[in-house]
Structure formats: structure tokens, C-alpha cells
GROMACS .gro file of C-alpha atoms in nm:
model
  310
    1UNK     CA    1   9.507   8.325  12.476
    2UNK     CA    2   9.398   8.689  12.504
    3UNK     CA    3   9.290   8.890  12.199
    4UNK     CA    4   9.607   9.101  12.234
    5UNK     CA    5   9.835   8.795  12.231
    6UNK     CA    6   9.640   8.638  11.944
    7UNK     CA    7   9.681   8.953  11.735
    8UNK     CA    8  10.053   8.971  11.804
    9UNK     CA    9  10.099   8.603  11.717
   10UNK     CA   10   9.905   8.662  11.395
   11UNK     CA   11  10.127   8.962  11.315
   12UNK     CA   12  10.443   8.755  11.357
   13UNK     CA   13  10.298   8.468  11.151
   14UNK     CA   14  10.198   8.699  10.865
   15UNK     CA   15  10.534   8.882  10.865
   16UNK     CA   16  10.727   8.551  10.852
   17UNK     CA   17  10.493   8.427  10.577
   18UNK     CA   18  10.573   8.741  10.380
   19UNK     CA   19  10.945   8.664  10.404
   20UNK     CA   20  10.880   8.307  10.285
   21UNK     CA   21  10.670   8.419   9.990
   22UNK     CA   22  10.938   8.671   9.899
   23UNK     CA   23  11.127   8.364   9.774
   24UNK     CA   24  10.828   8.245   9.569
   25UNK     CA   25  10.980   8.368   9.242
   26UNK     CA   26  11.283   8.135   9.273
   27UNK     CA   27  11.100   7.802   9.223
   28UNK     CA   28  10.878   7.967   8.957
   29UNK     CA   29  11.185   8.065   8.755
   30UNK     CA   30  11.345   7.725   8.828
   31UNK     CA   31  11.043   7.550   8.678
   32UNK     CA   32  11.087   7.761   8.366
   33UNK     CA   33  11.451   7.647   8.345
   34UNK     CA   34  11.332   7.286   8.367
   35UNK     CA   35  11.089   7.317   8.077
   36UNK     CA   36  10.769   7.413   8.263
   37UNK     CA   37  10.731   7.768   8.142
   38UNK     CA   38  10.492   8.059   8.171
   39UNK     CA   39  10.151   7.998   8.320
   40UNK     CA   40  10.206   7.621   8.340
   41UNK     CA   41  10.451   7.680   8.625
   42UNK     CA   42  10.170   7.867   8.804
   43UNK     CA   43   9.926   7.584   8.734
   44UNK     CA   44  10.167   7.335   8.891
   45UNK     CA   45  10.210   7.561   9.195
   46UNK     CA   46   9.835   7.551   9.261
   47UNK     CA   47   9.738   7.200   9.151
   48UNK     CA   48  10.014   7.032   9.353
   49UNK     CA   49   9.922   7.182   9.695
   50UNK     CA   50   9.554   7.120   9.619
   51UNK     CA   51   9.632   6.752   9.550
   52UNK     CA   52   9.853   6.728   9.860
   53UNK     CA   53   9.573   6.881  10.069
   54UNK     CA   54   9.305   6.655   9.918
   55UNK     CA   55   9.276   6.435  10.232
   56UNK     CA   56   9.208   6.747  10.439
   57UNK     CA   57   8.966   6.878  10.174
   58UNK     CA   58   8.775   6.549  10.186
   59UNK     CA   59   8.763   6.557  10.566
   60UNK     CA   60   8.635   6.917  10.558
   61UNK     CA   61   8.388   6.868  10.269
   62UNK     CA   62   8.085   6.919  10.492
   63UNK     CA   63   8.229   7.241  10.635
   64UNK     CA   64   8.327   7.365  10.288
   65UNK     CA   65   7.969   7.308  10.171
   66UNK     CA   66   7.816   7.462  10.483
   67UNK     CA   67   8.034   7.771  10.441
   68UNK     CA   68   7.827   7.857  10.135
   69UNK     CA   69   7.906   8.136   9.891
   70UNK     CA   70   8.040   8.361  10.165
   71UNK     CA   71   8.333   8.121  10.212
   72UNK     CA   72   8.387   8.054   9.845
   73UNK     CA   73   8.364   8.414   9.728
   74UNK     CA   74   8.658   8.483   9.961
   75UNK     CA   75   8.836   8.179   9.813
   76UNK     CA   76   8.769   8.296   9.458
   77UNK     CA   77   8.898   8.648   9.524
   78UNK     CA   78   9.206   8.517   9.710
   79UNK     CA   79   9.277   8.255   9.443
   80UNK     CA   80   9.242   8.500   9.153
   81UNK     CA   81   9.453   8.761   9.335
   82UNK     CA   82   9.749   8.535   9.406
   83UNK     CA   83   9.736   8.365   9.065
   84UNK     CA   84   9.757   8.712   8.907
   85UNK     CA   85  10.045   8.792   9.141
   86UNK     CA   86  10.227   8.473   9.039
   87UNK     CA   87  10.162   8.570   8.677
   88UNK     CA   88  10.319   8.909   8.735
   89UNK     CA   89  10.632   8.737   8.873
   90UNK     CA   90  10.654   8.541   8.549
   91UNK     CA   91  10.579   8.822   8.302
   92UNK     CA   92  10.757   9.124   8.451
   93UNK     CA   93  11.061   9.209   8.665
   94UNK     CA   94  11.039   9.063   9.013
   95UNK     CA   95  11.075   9.400   9.188
   96UNK     CA   96  10.805   9.559   8.972
   97UNK     CA   97  10.569   9.266   9.038
   98UNK     CA   98  10.624   9.290   9.412
   99UNK     CA   99  10.573   9.663   9.430
  100UNK     CA  100  10.268   9.684   9.207
  101UNK     CA  101  10.108   9.416   9.423
  102UNK     CA  102  10.197   9.606   9.737
  103UNK     CA  103   9.970   9.895   9.666
  104UNK     CA  104   9.741   9.655   9.858
  105UNK     CA  105   9.763   9.849  10.191
  106UNK     CA  106   9.608  10.150  10.021
  107UNK     CA  107   9.322   9.947   9.868
  108UNK     CA  108   9.272   9.749  10.192
  109UNK     CA  109   9.259  10.059  10.411
  110UNK     CA  110   9.008  10.235  10.186
  111UNK     CA  111   8.790   9.924  10.144
  112UNK     CA  112   8.797   9.854  10.519
  113UNK     CA  113   8.680  10.208  10.582
  114UNK     CA  114   8.396  10.174  10.328
  115UNK     CA  115   8.282   9.818  10.405
  116UNK     CA  116   8.358   9.765  10.776
  117UNK     CA  117   8.365  10.130  10.885
  118UNK     CA  118   8.708  10.105  11.049
  119UNK     CA  119   8.862  10.447  11.116
  120UNK     CA  120   9.181  10.537  10.929
  121UNK     CA  121   9.426  10.645  11.197
  122UNK     CA  122   9.717  10.884  11.155
  123UNK     CA  123   9.951  10.590  11.217
  124UNK     CA  124   9.791  10.402  10.927
  125UNK     CA  125   9.827  10.701  10.695
  126UNK     CA  126  10.189  10.722  10.808
  127UNK     CA  127  10.258  10.360  10.718
  128UNK     CA  128  10.091  10.399  10.379
  129UNK     CA  129  10.293  10.716  10.316
  130UNK     CA  130  10.623  10.542  10.396
  131UNK     CA  131  10.531  10.249  10.173
  132UNK     CA  132  10.428  10.468   9.879
  133UNK     CA  133  10.745  10.679   9.897
  134UNK     CA  134  10.952  10.359   9.895
  135UNK     CA  135  10.746  10.228   9.604
  136UNK     CA  136  10.797  10.545   9.399
  137UNK     CA  137  11.170  10.543   9.469
  138UNK     CA  138  11.218  10.190   9.339
  139UNK     CA  139  10.989  10.243   9.039
  140UNK     CA  140  11.193  10.555   8.945
  141UNK     CA  141  10.887  10.776   8.914
  142UNK     CA  142  11.115  11.072   8.837
  143UNK     CA  143  11.239  10.892   8.525
  144UNK     CA  144  10.893  10.836   8.380
  145UNK     CA  145  10.789  10.529   8.577
  146UNK     CA  146  11.056  10.306   8.428
  147UNK     CA  147  10.875  10.248   8.096
  148UNK     CA  148  10.526  10.154   7.980
  149UNK     CA  149  10.317   9.906   8.174
  150UNK     CA  150  10.323   9.552   8.036
  151UNK     CA  151  10.084   9.258   8.100
  152UNK     CA  152  10.284   9.149   8.406
  153UNK     CA  153  10.264   9.499   8.555
  154UNK     CA  154   9.887   9.508   8.509
  155UNK     CA  155   9.860   9.162   8.667
  156UNK     CA  156  10.054   9.286   8.970
  157UNK     CA  157   9.836   9.595   9.002
  158UNK     CA  158   9.513   9.396   8.966
  159UNK     CA  159   9.629   9.128   9.210
  160UNK     CA  160   9.674   9.381   9.490
  161UNK     CA  161   9.325   9.523   9.442
  162UNK     CA  162   9.160   9.180   9.424
  163UNK     CA  163   9.351   9.059   9.733
  164UNK     CA  164   9.233   9.366   9.924
  165UNK     CA  165   8.873   9.265   9.844
  166UNK     CA  166   8.945   8.908   9.960
  167UNK     CA  167   9.102   9.027  10.287
  168UNK     CA  168   8.812   9.261  10.366
  169UNK     CA  169   8.564   8.983  10.285
  170UNK     CA  170   8.738   8.733  10.516
  171UNK     CA  171   8.759   8.985  10.800
  172UNK     CA  172   8.390   9.075  10.768
  173UNK     CA  173   8.281   8.708  10.766
  174UNK     CA  174   8.253   8.647  11.141
  175UNK     CA  175   8.158   8.281  11.088
  176UNK     CA  176   8.456   8.205  10.864
  177UNK     CA  177   8.718   7.944  10.951
  178UNK     CA  178   9.078   8.013  10.848
  179UNK     CA  179   9.145   7.650  10.748
  180UNK     CA  180   8.839   7.645  10.524
  181UNK     CA  181   8.940   7.980  10.374
  182UNK     CA  182   9.282   7.834  10.291
  183UNK     CA  183   9.136   7.518  10.136
  184UNK     CA  184   8.888   7.723   9.932
  185UNK     CA  185   9.178   7.946   9.821
  186UNK     CA  186   9.379   7.652   9.687
  187UNK     CA  187   9.076   7.499   9.512
  188UNK     CA  188   8.972   7.821   9.338
  189UNK     CA  189   9.335   7.920   9.281
  190UNK     CA  190   9.376   7.599   9.080
  191UNK     CA  191   9.071   7.692   8.873
  192UNK     CA  192   9.203   8.045   8.819
  193UNK     CA  193   9.548   7.915   8.720
  194UNK     CA  194   9.394   7.680   8.462
  195UNK     CA  195   9.180   7.968   8.333
  196UNK     CA  196   9.497   8.174   8.290
  197UNK     CA  197   9.628   7.921   8.037
  198UNK     CA  198   9.355   8.012   7.786
  199UNK     CA  199   9.453   8.379   7.777
  200UNK     CA  200   9.646   8.480   7.463
  201UNK     CA  201   9.955   8.580   7.663
  202UNK     CA  202  10.000   8.239   7.824
  203UNK     CA  203   9.793   8.001   7.613
  204UNK     CA  204  10.056   7.987   7.340
  205UNK     CA  205  10.292   7.799   7.572
  206UNK     CA  206  10.244   7.422   7.528
  207UNK     CA  207  10.168   7.220   7.841
  208UNK     CA  208  10.458   7.015   7.980
  209UNK     CA  209  10.463   6.640   7.929
  210UNK     CA  210  10.454   6.391   8.217
  211UNK     CA  211  10.827   6.318   8.195
  212UNK     CA  212  10.908   6.687   8.249
  213UNK     CA  213  10.671   6.711   8.544
  214UNK     CA  214  10.804   6.390   8.702
  215UNK     CA  215  11.160   6.521   8.678
  216UNK     CA  216  11.081   6.827   8.896
  217UNK     CA  217  10.864   6.651   9.156
  218UNK     CA  218  11.154   6.548   9.389
  219UNK     CA  219  11.237   6.913   9.462
  220UNK     CA  220  10.909   7.095   9.392
  221UNK     CA  221  10.702   6.890   9.640
  222UNK     CA  222  10.923   6.986   9.941
  223UNK     CA  223  10.910   7.349   9.823
  224UNK     CA  224  10.530   7.333   9.814
  225UNK     CA  225  10.514   7.171  10.159
  226UNK     CA  226  10.751   7.426  10.320
  227UNK     CA  227  10.714   7.746  10.117
  228UNK     CA  228  10.357   7.749   9.988
  229UNK     CA  229  10.114   7.565  10.218
  230UNK     CA  230  10.222   7.689  10.567
  231UNK     CA  231  10.238   8.060  10.467
  232UNK     CA  232   9.896   8.030  10.301
  233UNK     CA  233   9.746   7.884  10.619
  234UNK     CA  234   9.912   8.157  10.831
  235UNK     CA  235   9.793   8.439  10.605
  236UNK     CA  236   9.434   8.310  10.590
  237UNK     CA  237   9.433   8.285  10.969
  238UNK     CA  238   9.579   8.634  10.993
  239UNK     CA  239   9.304   8.761  10.764
  240UNK     CA  240   9.040   8.648  11.015
  241UNK     CA  241   9.221   8.812  11.311
  242UNK     CA  242   9.381   9.131  11.181
  243UNK     CA  243   9.252   9.438  11.005
  244UNK     CA  244   9.297   9.402  10.625
  245UNK     CA  245   9.514   9.714  10.625
  246UNK     CA  246   9.745   9.577  10.896
  247UNK     CA  247   9.752   9.240  10.717
  248UNK     CA  248   9.868   9.404  10.394
  249UNK     CA  249  10.128   9.619  10.567
  250UNK     CA  250  10.278   9.325  10.758
  251UNK     CA  251  10.296   9.117  10.443
  252UNK     CA  252  10.524   9.383  10.296
  253UNK     CA  253  10.819   9.190  10.440
  254UNK     CA  254  10.784   8.997  10.115
  255UNK     CA  255  10.917   9.300   9.926
  256UNK     CA  256  11.243   9.303  10.118
  257UNK     CA  257  11.300   8.929  10.073
  258UNK     CA  258  11.200   8.938   9.707
  259UNK     CA  259  11.403   9.247   9.617
  260UNK     CA  260  11.721   9.130   9.789
  261UNK     CA  261  11.708   8.778   9.645
  262UNK     CA  262  11.620   8.910   9.297
  263UNK     CA  263  11.921   9.141   9.308
  264UNK     CA  264  12.150   8.857   9.415
  265UNK     CA  265  12.026   8.568   9.200
  266UNK     CA  266  11.840   8.733   8.910
  267UNK     CA  267  12.084   9.023   8.863
  268UNK     CA  268  11.804   9.279   8.884
  269UNK     CA  269  11.902   9.641   8.966
  270UNK     CA  270  11.977   9.706   9.333
  271UNK     CA  271  12.153  10.031   9.417
  272UNK     CA  272  12.109  10.320   9.660
  273UNK     CA  273  11.759  10.393   9.531
  274UNK     CA  274  11.647  10.032   9.580
  275UNK     CA  275  11.807  10.012   9.925
  276UNK     CA  276  11.624  10.331  10.033
  277UNK     CA  277  11.296  10.205   9.890
  278UNK     CA  278  11.319   9.867  10.063
  279UNK     CA  279  11.414  10.037  10.392
  280UNK     CA  280  11.109  10.265  10.372
  281UNK     CA  281  10.873   9.982  10.282
  282UNK     CA  282  11.013   9.757  10.556
  283UNK     CA  283  10.977  10.044  10.804
  284UNK     CA  284  10.614  10.077  10.697
  285UNK     CA  285  10.565   9.708  10.769
  286UNK     CA  286  10.686   9.731  11.129
  287UNK     CA  287  10.581  10.087  11.217
  288UNK     CA  288  10.219  10.032  11.314
  289UNK     CA  289  10.265   9.699  11.502
  290UNK     CA  290  10.563   9.849  11.691
  291UNK     CA  291  10.363  10.162  11.776
  292UNK     CA  292  10.072   9.948  11.895
  293UNK     CA  293  10.303   9.739  12.114
  294UNK     CA  294  10.461  10.053  12.267
  295UNK     CA  295  10.122  10.206  12.342
  296UNK     CA  296  10.006   9.881  12.502
  297UNK     CA  297  10.319   9.869  12.720
  298UNK     CA  298  10.273  10.232  12.829
  299UNK     CA  299   9.906  10.172  12.910
  300UNK     CA  300   9.993   9.860  13.110
  301UNK     CA  301  10.256  10.054  13.303
  302UNK     CA  302  10.007  10.329  13.386
  303UNK     CA  303   9.748  10.078  13.504
  304UNK     CA  304  10.007   9.915  13.734
  305UNK     CA  305  10.104  10.253  13.879
  306UNK     CA  306   9.738  10.346  13.930
  307UNK     CA  307   9.675  10.016  14.108
  308UNK     CA  308   9.970  10.082  14.341
  309UNK     CA  309   9.838  10.422  14.451
  310UNK     CA  310   9.683  10.382  14.801
   0.00000   0.00000   0.00000
């Protein structure tokens, strides 16, 4: 497979993963309804996939050890970032959590420029501009930002910045393996989720008993297998192939899925302002890949015409 085809496959995989993770809040809220509340729902969402992946972890133990701190620093950053993001889904409105997290393209683009030296193109600035305008629309910046920032808002903001660091780290690690990145992410994500339980905001919630956990296993395990593990593998692979800025922009499809489902099932606000914001953010997600594909097609056409000239 050529580099061009690999990149396009990675783009599609990341965009679809974003749509899948846009539904992530539904099982989190469902766990709360079944007696597994607050951070303990997050703990379950990380410990379960780690346990399900344990045979693979054992098979890859040598590789996980050989990867050294370079591999595990990426896993730590990714795990902390997405645990904070899950926390924001629990402790603030779904739309606010999504959009605070999706300042990631800005952080990723700036970090990529500083660390890797990748140029910031006009197309990239255009995508960031579209995304930020959509973000400001939905957050009602003209009405004073929709209220003071709460713990969940700060978690969402921090998660985007930490994920940007993880994405840049994975892209710069030329010896990294996407499967090992994903396994490291689940391992350290479990540690981060358990650490979250000792914080004052979540530590006051008592842990669920075994009977409560056993009652949710018949539906939560399939959700983990379909909604959590495959997107994580796809995103970690995408992080080794794509620019961190492109990765973050493509993953913005999560905002559209999350906002629409939150409006329908969680009765969160969704009017003209939200529709315009989602449209702008979704446009930002497809603008750069579409522009790249068009330019590639034009270049290919020119090369064919040049080859036909006698």
C-alpha cells in the first residue's frame, strides 16, 4: 500500500472512530443509572478493556518492555488525556465537554510546529478557524461563555492539551508500534482512572459492589468490544501515520455525533446556533483531507497529460 493510500485509510479510520466515540457518553450515563456513578463508571470503562486485552498484553510483554519510556510516556499522556475527557463527560454538559476537548487541533498544530517543525499551512489555519468559530457559537461566547467554568469544563480543556502532547509524541516516535501504543494507553488509562477516584470531586462516591457490576456486564462488555477497543486501536494507528493536527481535526466528527445524540437523548440545547456550530466544526474536519485529495487528483491528471505529450 502506498503512503498516499495508507494516509487516506488512516483518515477514514480516525473519522469513523470519532463518530463511534461521539456515542461514548451514552454508556457512561447508563452506568450511572445502574448505580455505577461518577468516576467509578470511568474506572470500569478502562479496567474492562484492559482485562479483555490481557491475553494480547501478555503476548506483547516483551515488546512493551522493549518500547521503554518512549512508548509508555505516550501511553501515560494518552491515558490521562482520555480519562480527563471521560471525566468531563460525567461532570459537565456533553456539548461543553466535547467542545472544550476539541481545542486539540490548535494545541496539536502549535506543538507539531515547535517539536517536529511541521509548517502550518493556510489550509490548516483555515480548518482551525472554522472549528473555533463553531466552538464559540455553541459556547455562546456573546452571552458571557455560558457561565463559569466548572471541574468538568477544566477536565475537558486539560484533556485536549494533554492529548495533543500524546499525539505529537507518538508521531515523533519513529520506532513506535500502534498496537503497543494502544495497549500502553489502556494500561495507563486504568491507572489514571483509579487515581481519579482519590480526588475530592470523585472520591466521595462509594465504589459499586460486585452485584451491581455483574448486573451491567451483559451489555457493557459488548459496548467495550465494539465502541471502545476498535476506535482506540484505529486512533493509535492514525497517530503514527498522520500529522497530529490532521488527527485532531478528523476526530472532530465526534462533536457532531455527540452533540446530535445529546440533543436527542439527553435533552441538551440544540437550536440554530448549535446546528451552525456543528456544521462549521464538521466542515473543519473534512476541509483539509478533501483539499488534499483534490490537489492529489489534479496533480495526477497533470502528470498523465504531461506523459501523453509526444
